[in-house]
Structure formats: C-alpha cells, structure tokens
Coordinates of C-alpha atoms in Angstrom, one line a residue:
V13 CA 3.9 26.8 26.1
D14 CA 6.1 27.9 23.2
Y15 CA 6.3 25.1 20.6
D16 CA 7.4 26.0 17.1
L17 CA 6.1 23.2 14.9
N18 CA 8.3 24.3 11.9
V19 CA 11.5 23.3 13.6
A20 CA 13.5 20.7 11.7
M21 CA 10.9 20.5 9.0
D22 CA 13.6 19.8 6.4
K23 CA 14.7 16.7 8.4
M24 CA 11.2 15.2 8.4
I25 CA 10.6 11.7 6.8
R26 CA 7.1 11.9 5.3
K27 CA 4.5 9.1 5.7
N28 CA 4.7 6.6 2.9
F29 CA 1.0 6.3 1.9
E30 CA 1.8 3.8 -0.9
E31 CA 3.4 1.4 1.5
T32 CA 0.5 1.8 3.9
K33 CA -2.0 1.0 1.1
T34 CA 0.1 -2.1 0.1
E35 CA 0.2 -3.4 3.7
K36 CA -3.5 -3.5 4.1
L37 CA -4.0 -5.6 7.3
D38 CA -0.6 -7.3 7.1
R39 CA 0.9 -5.9 10.3
L40 CA -2.2 -6.8 12.4
L41 CA -2.3 -10.3 10.9
E42 CA 1.4 -10.7 11.7
W43 CA 0.6 -9.8 15.3
I44 CA -2.3 -12.3 15.4
L45 CA 0.0 -15.1 14.2
Q46 CA 2.5 -14.3 16.9
N47 CA -0.2 -14.2 19.6
L48 CA -2.6 -17.0 18.6
Y49 CA -2.5 -18.2 22.2
K50 CA -4.5 -15.1 23.2
F51 CA -7.4 -16.4 21.2
Q52 CA -7.7 -19.7 23.0
T53 CA -11.0 -20.3 24.8
K54 CA -11.7 -22.6 27.7
D55 CA -13.0 -25.2 25.3
S56 CA -10.0 -25.0 23.0
S57 CA -7.2 -24.5 25.5
D58 CA -5.9 -28.1 25.1
K59 CA -6.6 -28.4 21.3
P60 CA -5.2 -26.9 18.1
L61 CA -6.8 -23.5 17.5
K62 CA -9.5 -23.8 14.8
C63 CA -10.7 -20.1 14.7
L64 CA -10.3 -16.8 16.5
S65 CA -13.7 -16.9 18.2
T66 CA -14.1 -13.3 17.1
D67 CA -16.7 -11.8 14.7
F68 CA -14.6 -9.0 13.2
V69 CA -10.9 -8.1 12.7
C70 CA -9.9 -4.6 11.4
F71 CA -8.1 -1.4 12.2
R72 CA -9.6 1.3 14.4
G73 CA -9.5 3.9 11.7
L74 CA -12.2 1.9 9.8
L75 CA -14.5 1.9 12.9
T76 CA -13.9 5.6 13.5
E77 CA -15.0 6.4 10.0
L78 CA -18.1 4.3 10.4
L79 CA -19.0 5.9 13.7
C80 CA -18.8 9.4 12.1
T81 CA -20.8 8.4 9.0
P82 CA -24.2 9.5 10.3
Y83 CA -22.8 13.1 10.6
E84 CA -20.4 13.1 7.6
S85 CA -22.8 13.8 4.7
K86 CA -20.1 14.5 2.2
E87 CA -17.6 11.7 2.8
G88 CA -17.8 8.4 1.0
W89 CA -15.9 5.2 1.8
I90 CA -15.0 1.7 0.6
I91 CA -14.7 -1.3 2.9
C92 CA -13.9 -4.8 1.7
A93 CA -14.8 -7.9 3.7
T94 CA -13.5 -11.4 3.7
K95 CA -14.8 -14.3 5.9
F96 CA -12.3 -16.9 7.1
R97 CA -13.0 -19.5 9.7
D98 CA -16.1 -17.6 10.9
T99 CA -14.3 -14.3 11.4
I100 CA -15.0 -11.4 9.0
Y101 CA -11.9 -9.3 8.2
L102 CA -12.6 -5.7 7.2
C103 CA -10.1 -3.6 5.2
A104 CA -10.6 0.1 4.3
Y105 CA -9.7 1.3 0.8
E106 CA -9.2 4.8 -0.5
T107 CA -12.0 6.2 -2.6
P108 CA -11.0 7.9 -5.9
E109 CA -12.1 11.2 -4.3
K110 CA -9.8 10.8 -1.2
Q111 CA -6.9 9.6 -3.4
S112 CA -7.3 12.7 -5.5
Q113 CA -7.4 15.0 -2.4
R114 CA -4.3 13.4 -1.1
E115 CA -2.3 13.5 -4.3
N116 CA -3.4 17.1 -5.0
A117 CA -2.8 18.4 -1.5
T118 CA -1.3 21.9 -1.3
E119 CA 2.0 22.6 0.4
L120 CA 0.1 24.3 3.2
Q121 CA -2.1 21.2 3.7
K122 CA 1.0 19.0 3.8
T123 CA 2.7 21.4 6.3
M124 CA -0.4 21.4 8.5
S125 CA -0.3 17.6 8.5
A126 CA 3.4 17.6 9.4
W127 CA 2.7 20.0 12.3
G128 CA 0.6 17.3 14.0
Y129 CA 3.5 14.9 14.0
K130 CA 5.8 17.6 15.3
F131 CA 3.5 18.4 18.2
E132 CA 3.5 14.7 19.2
Q133 CA 7.3 14.9 19.3
Y134 CA 7.3 17.9 21.5
M135 CA 4.9 16.2 23.9
T136 CA 6.5 12.7 24.0
D137 CA 10.2 13.4 23.3
G138 CA 10.6 17.2 23.5
S139 CA 14.2 17.0 24.8
D140 CA 15.6 17.8 21.3
P141 CA 13.1 19.4 18.9
T142 CA 15.8 19.9 16.3
K143 CA 15.5 16.1 15.6
G144 CA 13.5 15.3 12.5
V145 CA 10.3 13.4 12.8
N146 CA 9.7 10.0 11.1
E147 CA 6.0 10.0 10.3
N148 CA 6.1 6.3 9.6
E149 CA 7.0 5.3 13.1
E150 CA 4.0 4.6 15.4
Y151 CA 3.1 2.6 18.5
C152 CA 0.1 0.3 18.2
C153 CA -2.0 -1.6 20.6
V154 CA -4.5 -4.4 19.8
I155 CA -7.9 -4.2 21.4
R156 CA -10.5 -6.9 22.1
S157 CA -14.0 -5.4 22.6
R158 CA -17.7 -5.8 22.0
L159 CA -20.5 -3.8 20.6
E160 CA -23.9 -5.3 21.4
S161 CA -23.7 -8.9 20.0
H162 CA -20.5 -8.2 17.9
S163 CA -17.1 -9.2 19.2
L164 CA -14.2 -7.3 17.7
V165 CA -10.4 -7.3 17.6
Y166 CA -8.7 -4.2 16.1
G167 CA -5.4 -2.5 16.0
A168 CA -5.1 1.1 17.0
E169 CA -2.2 3.6 16.8
V170 CA -1.8 5.5 20.1
D171 CA 0.3 8.6 20.7
G172 CA 1.6 8.4 24.3
A173 CA 1.1 7.5 27.9
D174 CA 1.0 9.8 30.9
P175 CA 3.8 8.6 33.3
S176 CA 2.0 10.1 36.3
T177 CA -0.9 7.7 35.9
Y178 CA 0.7 4.3 35.9
K179 CA 3.2 2.2 37.9
T180 CA 4.0 -0.3 35.2
P181 CA 4.4 1.4 31.7
H182 CA 1.4 0.8 29.5
S183 CA -0.2 -1.5 32.0
D184 CA -3.6 0.3 31.8
L185 CA -5.3 1.9 28.8
K186 CA -6.4 4.7 31.1
S187 CA -2.8 6.0 31.0
F188 CA -2.9 6.6 27.3
V189 CA -3.4 10.1 25.9
E190 CA -4.4 11.2 22.4
L191 CA -2.5 14.2 21.1
K192 CA -4.0 16.6 18.6
T193 CA -3.4 20.0 17.1
G194 CA -5.9 22.5 16.0
K195 CA -6.3 26.1 15.0
E196 CA -6.9 28.4 17.9
P197 CA -10.6 29.2 17.9
V198 CA -11.0 32.9 17.3
Q199 CA -14.5 33.4 16.0
D200 CA -17.7 31.6 16.8
R201 CA -17.6 29.6 13.6
D202 CA -14.1 28.3 14.6
Y203 CA -15.6 27.0 17.9
R204 CA -18.6 25.5 16.2
A205 CA -16.3 23.6 13.7
L206 CA -14.2 22.4 16.7
C207 CA -17.3 21.0 18.4
R208 CA -19.0 19.6 15.3
F209 CA -16.1 17.9 13.5
K210 CA -13.0 17.7 15.6
L211 CA -14.5 16.6 18.9
M212 CA -16.6 14.0 17.1
K213 CA -13.6 12.4 15.5
W214 CA -11.5 12.7 18.7
W215 CA -14.3 11.1 20.7
S216 CA -14.7 8.2 18.2
Q217 CA -10.9 7.4 18.2
S218 CA -10.5 7.6 21.9
Y219 CA -13.7 5.8 22.9
L220 CA -12.9 2.8 20.8
V221 CA -9.6 2.3 22.7
G222 CA -10.7 3.5 26.1
I223 CA -8.4 6.5 26.1
P224 CA -9.9 8.9 28.7
R225 CA -8.4 12.3 27.6
V226 CA -7.2 14.2 24.6
V227 CA -4.6 17.0 24.8
C228 CA -4.9 19.6 22.1
G229 CA -2.2 22.0 21.2
F230 CA -3.9 25.1 19.8
R231 CA -1.7 26.8 17.2
N232 CA -1.7 30.0 15.2
T233 CA -1.5 30.3 11.5
D234 CA 2.3 30.3 11.6
G235 CA 2.5 26.9 13.3
K236 CA 3.3 28.2 16.8
V237 CA 1.5 26.4 19.8
H238 CA 1.0 28.6 22.8
T239 CA -1.9 26.9 24.5
L240 CA -2.6 23.3 25.6
K241 CA -6.1 22.2 26.6
T242 CA -7.1 18.8 28.0
Y243 CA -10.5 17.4 27.0
D244 CA -12.2 14.6 29.0
V245 CA -13.5 12.1 26.4
E246 CA -16.6 11.4 28.5
E247 CA -17.5 15.2 28.4
M248 CA -16.9 15.8 24.7
S249 CA -20.5 15.1 23.6
S250 CA -21.8 17.6 26.2
I251 CA -19.3 20.2 25.0
A252 CA -20.4 19.6 21.4
Q253 CA -23.9 20.8 22.3
D254 CA -25.9 18.3 20.4
H255 CA -23.9 18.6 17.1
W256 CA -23.5 14.8 17.4
K257 CA -24.7 12.1 19.7
P258 CA -22.7 9.0 20.7
E259 CA -25.8 6.8 20.9
I260 CA -26.7 7.6 17.2
M261 CA -23.1 6.8 16.1
L262 CA -22.9 3.6 18.0
N263 CA -26.3 2.5 16.8
F264 CA -25.2 3.1 13.2
L265 CA -22.0 1.0 13.7
N266 CA -24.0 -1.8 15.3
K267 CA -26.5 -1.8 12.4
F268 CA -23.7 -1.8 9.8
L269 CA -22.0 -4.7 11.4
E270 CA -25.3 -6.6 11.4
F271 CA -25.6 -5.8 7.7
V272 CA -22.1 -7.1 7.0
K273 CA -22.9 -10.4 8.8
T274 CA -26.0 -10.8 6.8
C275 CA -24.2 -10.2 3.5
V276 CA -20.9 -12.0 4.0
Q277 CA -21.8 -15.7 3.8
V278 CA -19.0 -17.2 1.8
D279 CA -16.2 -18.5 4.1
D280 CA -13.2 -18.3 1.8
P281 CA -10.0 -16.3 2.4
E282 CA -9.8 -15.3 -1.2
A283 CA -13.4 -14.2 -1.7
V284 CA -14.2 -10.5 -1.3
Y285 CA -17.3 -8.5 -0.6
K286 CA -17.2 -4.7 -1.3
F287 CA -19.2 -2.3 0.8
Q288 CA -19.4 1.3 -0.5
R289 CA -21.0 4.5 0.5
E290 CA -21.2 7.1 -2.2
C291 CA -20.2 10.7 -1.5
N292 CA -22.8 13.3 -0.4
G293 CA -24.8 11.0 1.8
G294 CA -25.4 8.2 -0.7
D295 CA -26.7 4.8 0.1
I296 CA -24.5 1.9 1.2
S297 CA -24.2 -0.9 -1.2
C298 CA -22.8 -4.4 -1.0
T299 CA -21.2 -6.2 -4.0
Y300 CA -19.9 -9.8 -4.1
L301 CA -16.6 -9.6 -6.1
G302 CA -15.6 -13.3 -5.6
H303 CA -11.9 -14.0 -6.3
D304 CA -11.0 -10.5 -7.5
P305 CA -7.2 -9.8 -7.1
Q306 CA -7.8 -6.1 -7.3
W307 CA -9.6 -6.1 -4.0
A308 CA -8.4 -9.2 -2.3
F309 CA -6.4 -8.4 0.9
M310 CA -5.9 -11.6 2.8
P311 CA -2.3 -12.8 2.4
K312 CA -1.7 -16.4 1.7
W313 CA 1.0 -16.7 4.4
Y314 CA -1.6 -15.8 7.0
Y315 CA -4.5 -18.2 6.1
E316 CA -2.1 -21.1 5.5
K317 CA -0.4 -20.7 8.9
A318 CA -3.2 -19.4 11.1
F319 CA -4.9 -22.6 12.0
S320 CA -4.4 -26.3 11.7
A321 CA -6.4 -28.2 9.1

C-alpha cells in the first residue's frame, strides 16, 4: 500500500483530553439509562429495576491497563471506585506522571499519535484522504462479560468492521477489526519491542471485546505506510515468545477485582475509594476518601434516575 499519514494534517481536529477527563463515565452512564431494559433478569422482568445485577461497570481502557500491570514495571495508575446498588463503578484517573508526559509531549510525539488516527481513516474511509480527521469521533460498543466470579459491563471504542465477514452490519463482534500503526521493525530490538509491548496491549484490548484480528500498518520514520500485516489475536501470545502470558494477566485482573470487592463496602453513590499503584512497580494501595468532590465521579442525574426508590 502507499498511505501518507501526513496528508491533511493541518485540517485535523485534535482530541480534547480535558473534555475526556471531565466526562469520566458520563457517556457510558447515559447509555445505561437509555438501555435499562437490557439489565432486567427473569426475576425482575415484571418489576421496577432495583439494580444492574452486575459486579463492575467501567471502560475497557481501565481493564486493559490492569491486564498489562504484571509486565508494566514502570507505569503507575489511579483507579477510583464507587459502589451503588451493589454494583461497583470504576473510573481511571490520570497520574501526575502521565499528565506531565501528555502536557510536555514533543511535536514528534503528537504527530505520531495523529498518524494513528489518519491510518484509521485510510482503512475505514479512504475515499478522500484529503479530508481532515476529527480525533474526538469514535464508535463504541458496550460489552457484558465475565471473569471467573466477576460480572462486568464495559464500554469499548472499536475501529471498524470487515464487511466481508457479516451479513447484517455489526451483528457479530467477530466482524470487528482493531487498527494499529507501528514502526517497521528493522533490527532485532525493534521486533522484540513489538512482541513485548505492542502485542501485549493489542491482545489485551482485543481479547476483552472478542475482536479476532488486528491489522497493523507498518510505517517508516516519515509517516509513510507501505506494509499491512494482519495478526490473529489468539496467536499473539505465541508470537510474543513468552515475553508475556495471558493466564498471568487474567489472573492478576481477577485478583485485583477480588481485592476491590473486599475493600469497597460502603454502598453510596457519593462515596469514593481510591486504588493506586505507584510507578516503578510499587505496591497497590486502597484509601477510603468518603465524600471527596475532587475524586467523586458519579453524576447526580444518573443515580437519581437509574432506579426506583
């Protein structure tokens, strides 16, 4: 292929990170309010809904970060939790280190991020690459899943669907495809970095949604993509050659969710628990913050409308 990821860079609308931070879980909670009927059980089908019958509600990005934690020795994270009607809502917060990295990103780093969005445009709407890309537009699906004894509902942004694999658009998660860009591996260390870090994150993101394949556009240093490679998600751990193991990652996520259930006992939509992992492989701590407006993330319009008294 011959994709120039620099085309129409001056027309690009950059992602509004401040707006994303302010939104927290709002978009997902809006969806839940509009689809409460999906949470009805056999026992509650003819009665007003009292709860979601779900252990956890969050976004996939939070779960992806947790899955990668056993192998991400340098990265720290902050996750806040609030329990409401027996469901624990989880919200990721930016650490000071990540905020500093984002705010002090170089122009090259910003350009490389923009290349990823441009590649998605080529692959999903490549009829006119001279159009600018709006990084704030995204397509999300909501997943109900289980991990051991934990039931989860989470929102996940997805890139596209392969029209050759479905009869009814978006009728089957197996039709979805994750789109990625990466530097063309030239040396052995490039290939090791691809296996150790990129494939691990790609596997985590795709596995959680049931996406079966990832298409990567390998680019040169000038932002030109000449090679596409499709990776089968089920084969990624074998390709990674023991750099990471799915069973260890899933076991860690399972144990963390158990830890959260043990810690989060107060059922109050305004009460917050803060879970934090320090940088450089630090321990995970839990702090009960009570009614702290700095960390509270559950909007009043949600918990006042979600269920009958």
